[in-house]
C-alpha cells in the first residue's frame, strides 16, 4: 500500500497525471495510519459518477480516458523498478478447473449454478484451453511493457461534465498496454486511444487473453462466495464465452 501510494504521488507530481487520486501524508510522512486493526487513509475528493457500462463512456469522457491511458503508458517504466512486471500467471483463473475435473460441482451450494456449469462445461473447458494456449504464446514473445493500471473497468472510472478520473490502483503493474485496453476493445475509448497513437496496433489475441483470465477469475470468485447475481449476469458469458465457442 505504501509503495502504491508513493507511485501515485510521483505520477501526479512528476508526470502530471492529475486525474488520479491524491493521497495525503500523515505527520509522520506515511500515506496511511493504522489504528485498532484499521488502515486509515485520506485522499482528495473526486467528484463524479460511474458509467453504467464501458459503452456509456463516450464523447469528451472517452477522449479524456484515452488521453489518460496514453499519458500513463508514456511514463518510462524504467523509472518505477519497484512495480512488478507482468508474468502471465493464470493460476487463480485456472482454479475453476477443479470444479470441472472432479465431482466438486455437486458440492456447489446453489442448484442453478450447478446446472449452469453442467450445461456449459465443455465450453468452459474451451475457455480454459484458450487461456492456457495464449499464456504460453505471450510468455514467450518480446512484448513492449508499459506502466498499466490493470483494473480500468468502468466502475473504476469517475466522470462528470468536465473530467474523468481513474481510481483503485491496487493492481498497478508493468505490462502490455492491452492490460488496460482489453476492457474497451469494442468501445469508443479504443478508437480515441488509437487516434492519439496512430502508429500502434492493438493485439486482439492479447485482449482475449486478459478478457478470458478476468472471466474465469470472476466465475471462481462467484462460485466460492455463492454470488448468484455476479455469476449469471457476468458480461463474460456473452463477450468471452460466446466469442471463444462460436
PDB file of C-alpha atoms in Angstrom:
ATOM      1  CA  UNK A   1       0.000   0.000   0.000  1.00  0.00           C
ATOM      2  CA  UNK A   2       2.808   2.387   0.890  1.00  0.00           C
ATOM      3  CA  UNK A   3       4.517   1.594  -2.409  1.00  0.00           C
ATOM      4  CA  UNK A   4       1.354   2.131  -4.454  1.00  0.00           C
ATOM      5  CA  UNK A   5       0.606   5.463  -2.780  1.00  0.00           C
ATOM      6  CA  UNK A   6       4.178   6.621  -3.349  1.00  0.00           C
ATOM      7  CA  UNK A   7       3.899   5.710  -7.028  1.00  0.00           C
ATOM      8  CA  UNK A   8       0.632   7.641  -7.363  1.00  0.00           C
ATOM      9  CA  UNK A   9       2.269  10.630  -5.713  1.00  0.00           C
ATOM     10  CA  UNK A  10       5.148  10.545  -8.218  1.00  0.00           C
ATOM     11  CA  UNK A  11       2.798  10.078 -11.160  1.00  0.00           C
ATOM     12  CA  UNK A  12       0.891  13.203 -10.125  1.00  0.00           C
ATOM     13  CA  UNK A  13       3.860  15.426  -9.285  1.00  0.00           C
ATOM     14  CA  UNK A  14       6.489  14.284 -11.776  1.00  0.00           C
ATOM     15  CA  UNK A  15       4.406  13.149 -14.736  1.00  0.00           C
ATOM     16  CA  UNK A  16       1.359  15.409 -14.282  1.00  0.00           C
ATOM     17  CA  UNK A  17      -1.240  12.636 -14.084  1.00  0.00           C
ATOM     18  CA  UNK A  18      -3.691  14.814 -12.201  1.00  0.00           C
ATOM     19  CA  UNK A  19      -6.792  12.722 -12.924  1.00  0.00           C
ATOM     20  CA  UNK A  20      -5.840  10.140 -10.311  1.00  0.00           C
ATOM     21  CA  UNK A  21      -6.300  10.221  -6.515  1.00  0.00           C
ATOM     22  CA  UNK A  22      -4.020  12.380  -4.397  1.00  0.00           C
ATOM     23  CA  UNK A  23      -3.207  10.651  -1.103  1.00  0.00           C
ATOM     24  CA  UNK A  24      -2.425  12.902   1.861  1.00  0.00           C
ATOM     25  CA  UNK A  25       0.525  12.099   4.087  1.00  0.00           C
ATOM     26  CA  UNK A  26       0.348  11.833   7.873  1.00  0.00           C
ATOM     27  CA  UNK A  27       2.519  13.975  10.134  1.00  0.00           C
ATOM     28  CA  UNK A  28       4.903  11.005  10.169  1.00  0.00           C
ATOM     29  CA  UNK A  29       5.272  11.153   6.407  1.00  0.00           C
ATOM     30  CA  UNK A  30       3.267   7.970   5.798  1.00  0.00           C
ATOM     31  CA  UNK A  31       0.402   7.558   3.363  1.00  0.00           C
ATOM     32  CA  UNK A  32      -1.826   5.750   5.844  1.00  0.00           C
ATOM     33  CA  UNK A  33      -2.355   5.324   9.571  1.00  0.00           C
ATOM     34  CA  UNK A  34      -3.041   2.033  11.338  1.00  0.00           C
ATOM     35  CA  UNK A  35      -5.237   2.034  14.405  1.00  0.00           C
ATOM     36  CA  UNK A  36      -7.387  -0.668  16.053  1.00  0.00           C
ATOM     37  CA  UNK A  37      -6.888  -3.072  13.137  1.00  0.00           C
ATOM     38  CA  UNK A  38      -7.977  -0.347  10.712  1.00  0.00           C
ATOM     39  CA  UNK A  39      -5.976   1.235   7.902  1.00  0.00           C
ATOM     40  CA  UNK A  40      -6.956   4.889   7.601  1.00  0.00           C
ATOM     41  CA  UNK A  41      -6.224   6.996   4.530  1.00  0.00           C
ATOM     42  CA  UNK A  42      -7.191  10.454   3.346  1.00  0.00           C
ATOM     43  CA  UNK A  43      -7.414  11.179  -0.368  1.00  0.00           C
ATOM     44  CA  UNK A  44      -8.608  14.057  -2.493  1.00  0.00           C
ATOM     45  CA  UNK A  45     -12.318  14.283  -3.223  1.00  0.00           C
ATOM     46  CA  UNK A  46     -13.060  13.324  -6.819  1.00  0.00           C
ATOM     47  CA  UNK A  47     -16.479  14.437  -7.976  1.00  0.00           C
ATOM     48  CA  UNK A  48     -18.154  12.165 -10.495  1.00  0.00           C
ATOM     49  CA  UNK A  49     -20.233   9.068 -11.048  1.00  0.00           C
ATOM     50  CA  UNK A  50     -19.626   5.653 -12.564  1.00  0.00           C
ATOM     51  CA  UNK A  51     -20.848   4.902 -16.070  1.00  0.00           C
ATOM     52  CA  UNK A  52     -23.354   2.063 -16.250  1.00  0.00           C
ATOM     53  CA  UNK A  53     -21.125   0.239 -18.738  1.00  0.00           C
ATOM     54  CA  UNK A  54     -17.964   0.681 -20.781  1.00  0.00           C
ATOM     55  CA  UNK A  55     -20.124   1.675 -23.758  1.00  0.00           C
ATOM     56  CA  UNK A  56     -21.502   4.663 -21.863  1.00  0.00           C
ATOM     57  CA  UNK A  57     -18.076   6.293 -21.654  1.00  0.00           C
ATOM     58  CA  UNK A  58     -18.371   8.378 -24.811  1.00  0.00           C
ATOM     59  CA  UNK A  59     -17.648  11.819 -26.217  1.00  0.00           C
ATOM     60  CA  UNK A  60     -15.407  14.010 -24.086  1.00  0.00           C
ATOM     61  CA  UNK A  61     -15.175  11.388 -21.333  1.00  0.00           C
ATOM     62  CA  UNK A  62     -13.949   8.772 -23.800  1.00  0.00           C
ATOM     63  CA  UNK A  63     -11.345  11.140 -25.217  1.00  0.00           C
ATOM     64  CA  UNK A  64     -10.128  12.107 -21.746  1.00  0.00           C
ATOM     65  CA  UNK A  65      -9.839   8.494 -20.631  1.00  0.00           C
ATOM     66  CA  UNK A  66      -7.901   7.704 -23.815  1.00  0.00           C
ATOM     67  CA  UNK A  67      -5.623  10.657 -23.072  1.00  0.00           C
ATOM     68  CA  UNK A  68      -5.111   9.411 -19.518  1.00  0.00           C
ATOM     69  CA  UNK A  69      -4.177   5.933 -20.768  1.00  0.00           C
ATOM     70  CA  UNK A  70      -1.815   7.476 -23.313  1.00  0.00           C
ATOM     71  CA  UNK A  71      -0.186   9.596 -20.639  1.00  0.00           C
ATOM     72  CA  UNK A  72       0.202   6.630 -18.282  1.00  0.00           C
ATOM     73  CA  UNK A  73       1.578   4.348 -20.983  1.00  0.00           C
ATOM     74  CA  UNK A  74       4.108   7.023 -21.967  1.00  0.00           C
ATOM     75  CA  UNK A  75       5.670   7.168 -18.500  1.00  0.00           C
ATOM     76  CA  UNK A  76       9.125   5.497 -18.629  1.00  0.00           C
ATOM     77  CA  UNK A  77       8.596   2.173 -16.878  1.00  0.00           C
ATOM     78  CA  UNK A  78      12.294   2.084 -16.014  1.00  0.00           C
ATOM     79  CA  UNK A  79      11.666   4.887 -13.517  1.00  0.00           C
ATOM     80  CA  UNK A  80       9.482   2.551 -11.460  1.00  0.00           C
ATOM     81  CA  UNK A  81      11.574  -0.564 -10.749  1.00  0.00           C
ATOM     82  CA  UNK A  82       9.527  -1.180  -7.593  1.00  0.00           C
ATOM     83  CA  UNK A  83       6.479  -2.017  -9.722  1.00  0.00           C
ATOM     84  CA  UNK A  84       6.206  -5.712 -10.512  1.00  0.00           C
ATOM     85  CA  UNK A  85       6.212  -6.787 -14.176  1.00  0.00           C
ATOM     86  CA  UNK A  86       3.563  -8.955 -15.804  1.00  0.00           C
ATOM     87  CA  UNK A  87       4.411 -12.668 -15.541  1.00  0.00           C
ATOM     88  CA  UNK A  88       1.242 -14.045 -17.180  1.00  0.00           C
ATOM     89  CA  UNK A  89       0.398 -16.084 -14.112  1.00  0.00           C
ATOM     90  CA  UNK A  90      -3.012 -17.708 -14.577  1.00  0.00           C
ATOM     91  CA  UNK A  91      -3.072 -19.961 -11.503  1.00  0.00           C
ATOM     92  CA  UNK A  92      -6.045 -18.212  -9.906  1.00  0.00           C
ATOM     93  CA  UNK A  93      -8.090 -18.250 -13.112  1.00  0.00           C
ATOM     94  CA  UNK A  94      -7.403 -21.957 -13.557  1.00  0.00           C
ATOM     95  CA  UNK A  95      -8.835 -22.621 -10.095  1.00  0.00           C
ATOM     96  CA  UNK A  96     -12.232 -23.051 -11.705  1.00  0.00           C
ATOM     97  CA  UNK A  97     -10.849 -26.103 -13.499  1.00  0.00           C
ATOM     98  CA  UNK A  98     -11.131 -28.124 -10.302  1.00  0.00           C
ATOM     99  CA  UNK A  99     -14.912 -27.732 -10.450  1.00  0.00           C
ATOM    100  CA  UNK A 100     -14.884 -29.285 -13.896  1.00  0.00           C
ATOM    101  CA  UNK A 101     -12.290 -32.038 -13.385  1.00  0.00           C
ATOM    102  CA  UNK A 102     -13.944 -33.691 -10.420  1.00  0.00           C
ATOM    103  CA  UNK A 103     -17.244 -34.131  -8.664  1.00  0.00           C
ATOM    104  CA  UNK A 104     -16.868 -30.771  -6.945  1.00  0.00           C
ATOM    105  CA  UNK A 105     -19.801 -29.497  -8.958  1.00  0.00           C
ATOM    106  CA  UNK A 106     -22.167 -31.431  -6.685  1.00  0.00           C
ATOM    107  CA  UNK A 107     -20.700 -29.538  -3.734  1.00  0.00           C
ATOM    108  CA  UNK A 108     -21.694 -26.144  -5.126  1.00  0.00           C
ATOM    109  CA  UNK A 109     -24.402 -24.856  -2.846  1.00  0.00           C
ATOM    110  CA  UNK A 110     -26.730 -23.322  -5.394  1.00  0.00           C
ATOM    111  CA  UNK A 111     -28.662 -25.649  -7.712  1.00  0.00           C
ATOM    112  CA  UNK A 112     -28.950 -23.086 -10.513  1.00  0.00           C
ATOM    113  CA  UNK A 113     -25.166 -22.587 -10.588  1.00  0.00           C
ATOM    114  CA  UNK A 114     -24.640 -26.372 -10.645  1.00  0.00           C
ATOM    115  CA  UNK A 115     -26.962 -26.669 -13.627  1.00  0.00           C
ATOM    116  CA  UNK A 116     -25.356 -23.731 -15.442  1.00  0.00           C
ATOM    117  CA  UNK A 117     -21.872 -25.199 -15.030  1.00  0.00           C
ATOM    118  CA  UNK A 118     -23.064 -28.616 -16.161  1.00  0.00           C
ATOM    119  CA  UNK A 119     -24.674 -27.108 -19.260  1.00  0.00           C
ATOM    120  CA  UNK A 120     -21.615 -25.013 -20.167  1.00  0.00           C
ATOM    121  CA  UNK A 121     -18.941 -27.462 -19.028  1.00  0.00           C
ATOM    122  CA  UNK A 122     -17.434 -28.177 -22.441  1.00  0.00           C
ATOM    123  CA  UNK A 123     -17.492 -24.512 -23.391  1.00  0.00           C
ATOM    124  CA  UNK A 124     -15.731 -23.572 -20.154  1.00  0.00           C
ATOM    125  CA  UNK A 125     -13.099 -26.205 -20.897  1.00  0.00           C
ATOM    126  CA  UNK A 126     -12.543 -24.489 -24.230  1.00  0.00           C
ATOM    127  CA  UNK A 127     -12.154 -21.134 -22.463  1.00  0.00           C
ATOM    128  CA  UNK A 128      -9.583 -22.690 -20.138  1.00  0.00           C
ATOM    129  CA  UNK A 129      -7.640 -24.227 -23.012  1.00  0.00           C
ATOM    130  CA  UNK A 130      -7.720 -20.926 -24.879  1.00  0.00           C
ATOM    131  CA  UNK A 131      -6.308 -19.144 -21.849  1.00  0.00           C
ATOM    132  CA  UNK A 132      -3.560 -21.749 -21.434  1.00  0.00           C
ATOM    133  CA  UNK A 133      -2.561 -21.508 -25.099  1.00  0.00           C
ATOM    134  CA  UNK A 134      -2.466 -17.708 -25.024  1.00  0.00           C
ATOM    135  CA  UNK A 135      -0.487 -17.753 -21.786  1.00  0.00           C
ATOM    136  CA  UNK A 136       2.197 -19.932 -23.385  1.00  0.00           C
ATOM    137  CA  UNK A 137       2.219 -17.762 -26.500  1.00  0.00           C
ATOM    138  CA  UNK A 138       2.637 -14.420 -24.755  1.00  0.00           C
ATOM    139  CA  UNK A 139       5.044 -15.688 -22.111  1.00  0.00           C
ATOM    140  CA  UNK A 140       7.496 -16.345 -24.923  1.00  0.00           C
ATOM    141  CA  UNK A 141       7.016 -13.209 -27.006  1.00  0.00           C
ATOM    142  CA  UNK A 142       9.082  -9.999 -26.741  1.00  0.00           C
ATOM    143  CA  UNK A 143       6.232  -7.626 -25.880  1.00  0.00           C
ATOM    144  CA  UNK A 144       6.501  -3.923 -25.181  1.00  0.00           C
ATOM    145  CA  UNK A 145       5.800  -3.317 -21.487  1.00  0.00           C
ATOM    146  CA  UNK A 146       4.461  -0.036 -20.122  1.00  0.00           C
ATOM    147  CA  UNK A 147       3.050   1.199 -16.843  1.00  0.00           C
ATOM    148  CA  UNK A 148      -0.538  -0.094 -16.550  1.00  0.00           C
ATOM    149  CA  UNK A 149      -3.435   0.362 -14.142  1.00  0.00           C
ATOM    150  CA  UNK A 150      -4.626  -3.226 -14.574  1.00  0.00           C
ATOM    151  CA  UNK A 151      -8.246  -2.859 -13.487  1.00  0.00           C
ATOM    152  CA  UNK A 152      -9.528   0.061 -15.518  1.00  0.00           C
ATOM    153  CA  UNK A 153     -13.125  -1.077 -15.967  1.00  0.00           C
ATOM    154  CA  UNK A 154     -15.960   1.433 -15.950  1.00  0.00           C
ATOM    155  CA  UNK A 155     -16.600   1.084 -12.196  1.00  0.00           C
ATOM    156  CA  UNK A 156     -13.114   2.445 -11.568  1.00  0.00           C
ATOM    157  CA  UNK A 157     -13.759   5.453 -13.786  1.00  0.00           C
ATOM    158  CA  UNK A 158     -15.466   8.510 -12.337  1.00  0.00           C
ATOM    159  CA  UNK A 159     -16.820  11.049 -14.802  1.00  0.00           C
ATOM    160  CA  UNK A 160     -18.527  14.403 -14.629  1.00  0.00           C
ATOM    161  CA  UNK A 161     -19.311  17.032 -17.254  1.00  0.00           C
ATOM    162  CA  UNK A 162     -15.707  18.258 -17.336  1.00  0.00           C
ATOM    163  CA  UNK A 163     -13.357  15.460 -16.275  1.00  0.00           C
ATOM    164  CA  UNK A 164     -12.760  11.754 -15.837  1.00  0.00           C
ATOM    165  CA  UNK A 165     -10.775  10.163 -13.026  1.00  0.00           C
ATOM    166  CA  UNK A 166      -9.211   6.719 -12.726  1.00  0.00           C
ATOM    167  CA  UNK A 167      -9.350   5.234  -9.239  1.00  0.00           C
ATOM    168  CA  UNK A 168      -8.419   1.993  -7.429  1.00  0.00           C
ATOM    169  CA  UNK A 169      -4.766   1.460  -8.344  1.00  0.00           C
ATOM    170  CA  UNK A 170      -4.181  -1.735  -6.349  1.00  0.00           C
ATOM    171  CA  UNK A 171      -3.307  -3.741  -9.474  1.00  0.00           C
ATOM    172  CA  UNK A 172      -0.730  -1.398 -10.986  1.00  0.00           C
ATOM    173  CA  UNK A 173       1.872  -3.380 -12.894  1.00  0.00           C
ATOM    174  CA  UNK A 174       4.335  -3.047 -15.761  1.00  0.00           C
ATOM    175  CA  UNK A 175       2.894  -4.986 -18.669  1.00  0.00           C
ATOM    176  CA  UNK A 176       1.408  -4.776 -22.175  1.00  0.00           C
ATOM    177  CA  UNK A 177      -0.855  -1.793 -22.824  1.00  0.00           C
ATOM    178  CA  UNK A 178      -3.632  -4.277 -23.645  1.00  0.00           C
ATOM    179  CA  UNK A 179      -3.769  -4.983 -19.905  1.00  0.00           C
ATOM    180  CA  UNK A 180      -5.657  -1.669 -19.690  1.00  0.00           C
ATOM    181  CA  UNK A 181      -7.253  -1.564 -23.120  1.00  0.00           C
ATOM    182  CA  UNK A 182      -8.886  -5.005 -23.395  1.00  0.00           C
ATOM    183  CA  UNK A 183     -11.966  -3.874 -21.494  1.00  0.00           C
ATOM    184  CA  UNK A 184     -12.605  -1.171 -24.102  1.00  0.00           C
ATOM    185  CA  UNK A 185     -11.784  -3.297 -27.148  1.00  0.00           C
ATOM    186  CA  UNK A 186     -15.258  -2.724 -28.630  1.00  0.00           C
ATOM    187  CA  UNK A 187     -15.951   0.666 -27.025  1.00  0.00           C
ATOM    188  CA  UNK A 188     -15.259   4.179 -28.230  1.00  0.00           C
ATOM    189  CA  UNK A 189     -12.309   4.582 -25.851  1.00  0.00           C
ATOM    190  CA  UNK A 190     -10.179   2.291 -28.008  1.00  0.00           C
ATOM    191  CA  UNK A 191     -10.841   4.383 -31.123  1.00  0.00           C
ATOM    192  CA  UNK A 192      -9.883   7.564 -29.282  1.00  0.00           C
ATOM    193  CA  UNK A 193      -6.743   5.864 -27.964  1.00  0.00           C
ATOM    194  CA  UNK A 194      -5.674   4.767 -31.440  1.00  0.00           C
ATOM    195  CA  UNK A 195      -6.369   8.265 -32.769  1.00  0.00           C
ATOM    196  CA  UNK A 196      -3.851   9.551 -30.233  1.00  0.00           C
ATOM    197  CA  UNK A 197      -1.414   6.731 -31.035  1.00  0.00           C
ATOM    198  CA  UNK A 198      -1.792   6.145 -34.801  1.00  0.00           C
ATOM    199  CA  UNK A 199       1.363   4.008 -35.092  1.00  0.00           C
ATOM    200  CA  UNK A 200       0.099   1.464 -32.578  1.00  0.00           C
ATOM    201  CA  UNK A 201      -1.884  -1.671 -33.316  1.00  0.00           C
ATOM    202  CA  UNK A 202      -3.973  -3.413 -30.712  1.00  0.00           C
ATOM    203  CA  UNK A 203      -3.141  -7.089 -30.241  1.00  0.00           C
ATOM    204  CA  UNK A 204      -6.621  -8.601 -30.114  1.00  0.00           C
ATOM    205  CA  UNK A 205      -5.322 -12.024 -29.048  1.00  0.00           C
ATOM    206  CA  UNK A 206      -3.721 -10.319 -26.073  1.00  0.00           C
ATOM    207  CA  UNK A 207      -7.041  -8.632 -25.328  1.00  0.00           C
ATOM    208  CA  UNK A 208      -8.683 -12.066 -25.464  1.00  0.00           C
ATOM    209  CA  UNK A 209      -6.081 -13.377 -23.002  1.00  0.00           C
ATOM    210  CA  UNK A 210      -6.918 -10.697 -20.429  1.00  0.00           C
ATOM    211  CA  UNK A 211     -10.637 -10.975 -21.092  1.00  0.00           C
ATOM    212  CA  UNK A 212     -10.639 -14.747 -20.574  1.00  0.00           C
ATOM    213  CA  UNK A 213      -8.456 -14.531 -17.496  1.00  0.00           C
ATOM    214  CA  UNK A 214     -10.813 -11.998 -15.916  1.00  0.00           C
ATOM    215  CA  UNK A 215     -13.910 -14.018 -16.839  1.00  0.00           C
ATOM    216  CA  UNK A 216     -12.599 -17.233 -15.269  1.00  0.00           C
ATOM    217  CA  UNK A 217     -11.295 -15.430 -12.178  1.00  0.00           C
ATOM    218  CA  UNK A 218     -14.651 -13.739 -11.644  1.00  0.00           C
ATOM    219  CA  UNK A 219     -16.517 -17.025 -12.090  1.00  0.00           C
ATOM    220  CA  UNK A 220     -14.317 -18.670  -9.477  1.00  0.00           C
ATOM    221  CA  UNK A 221     -14.997 -15.852  -7.003  1.00  0.00           C
ATOM    222  CA  UNK A 222     -18.737 -16.029  -7.685  1.00  0.00           C
ATOM    223  CA  UNK A 223     -18.815 -19.788  -7.135  1.00  0.00           C
ATOM    224  CA  UNK A 224     -16.784 -19.653  -3.938  1.00  0.00           C
ATOM    225  CA  UNK A 225     -18.872 -16.807  -2.491  1.00  0.00           C
ATOM    226  CA  UNK A 226     -22.184 -18.154  -3.835  1.00  0.00           C
ATOM    227  CA  UNK A 227     -22.781 -14.816  -5.570  1.00  0.00           C
ATOM    228  CA  UNK A 228     -25.625 -15.730  -7.915  1.00  0.00           C
ATOM    229  CA  UNK A 229     -26.040 -12.289  -9.472  1.00  0.00           C
ATOM    230  CA  UNK A 230     -22.360 -11.953 -10.373  1.00  0.00           C
ATOM    231  CA  UNK A 231     -22.290 -15.490 -11.742  1.00  0.00           C
ATOM    232  CA  UNK A 232     -25.320 -15.370 -14.005  1.00  0.00           C
ATOM    233  CA  UNK A 233     -25.096 -11.730 -15.093  1.00  0.00           C
ATOM    234  CA  UNK A 234     -21.379 -11.663 -15.828  1.00  0.00           C
ATOM    235  CA  UNK A 235     -20.535  -9.925 -19.116  1.00  0.00           C
ATOM    236  CA  UNK A 236     -18.116 -12.758 -19.894  1.00  0.00           C
ATOM    237  CA  UNK A 237     -20.842 -15.214 -20.872  1.00  0.00           C
ATOM    238  CA  UNK A 238     -21.596 -13.105 -23.949  1.00  0.00           C
ATOM    239  CA  UNK A 239     -18.323 -11.311 -24.641  1.00  0.00           C
ATOM    240  CA  UNK A 240     -15.891 -14.107 -23.793  1.00  0.00           C
ATOM    241  CA  UNK A 241     -17.655 -17.479 -23.630  1.00  0.00           C
ATOM    242  CA  UNK A 242     -19.560 -16.958 -26.885  1.00  0.00           C
ATOM    243  CA  UNK A 243     -16.530 -15.355 -28.535  1.00  0.00           C
ATOM    244  CA  UNK A 244     -14.482 -18.491 -27.924  1.00  0.00           C
ATOM    245  CA  UNK A 245     -17.218 -21.047 -28.543  1.00  0.00           C
ATOM    246  CA  UNK A 246     -18.767 -19.588 -31.719  1.00  0.00           C
TER     247      UNK A 246
END
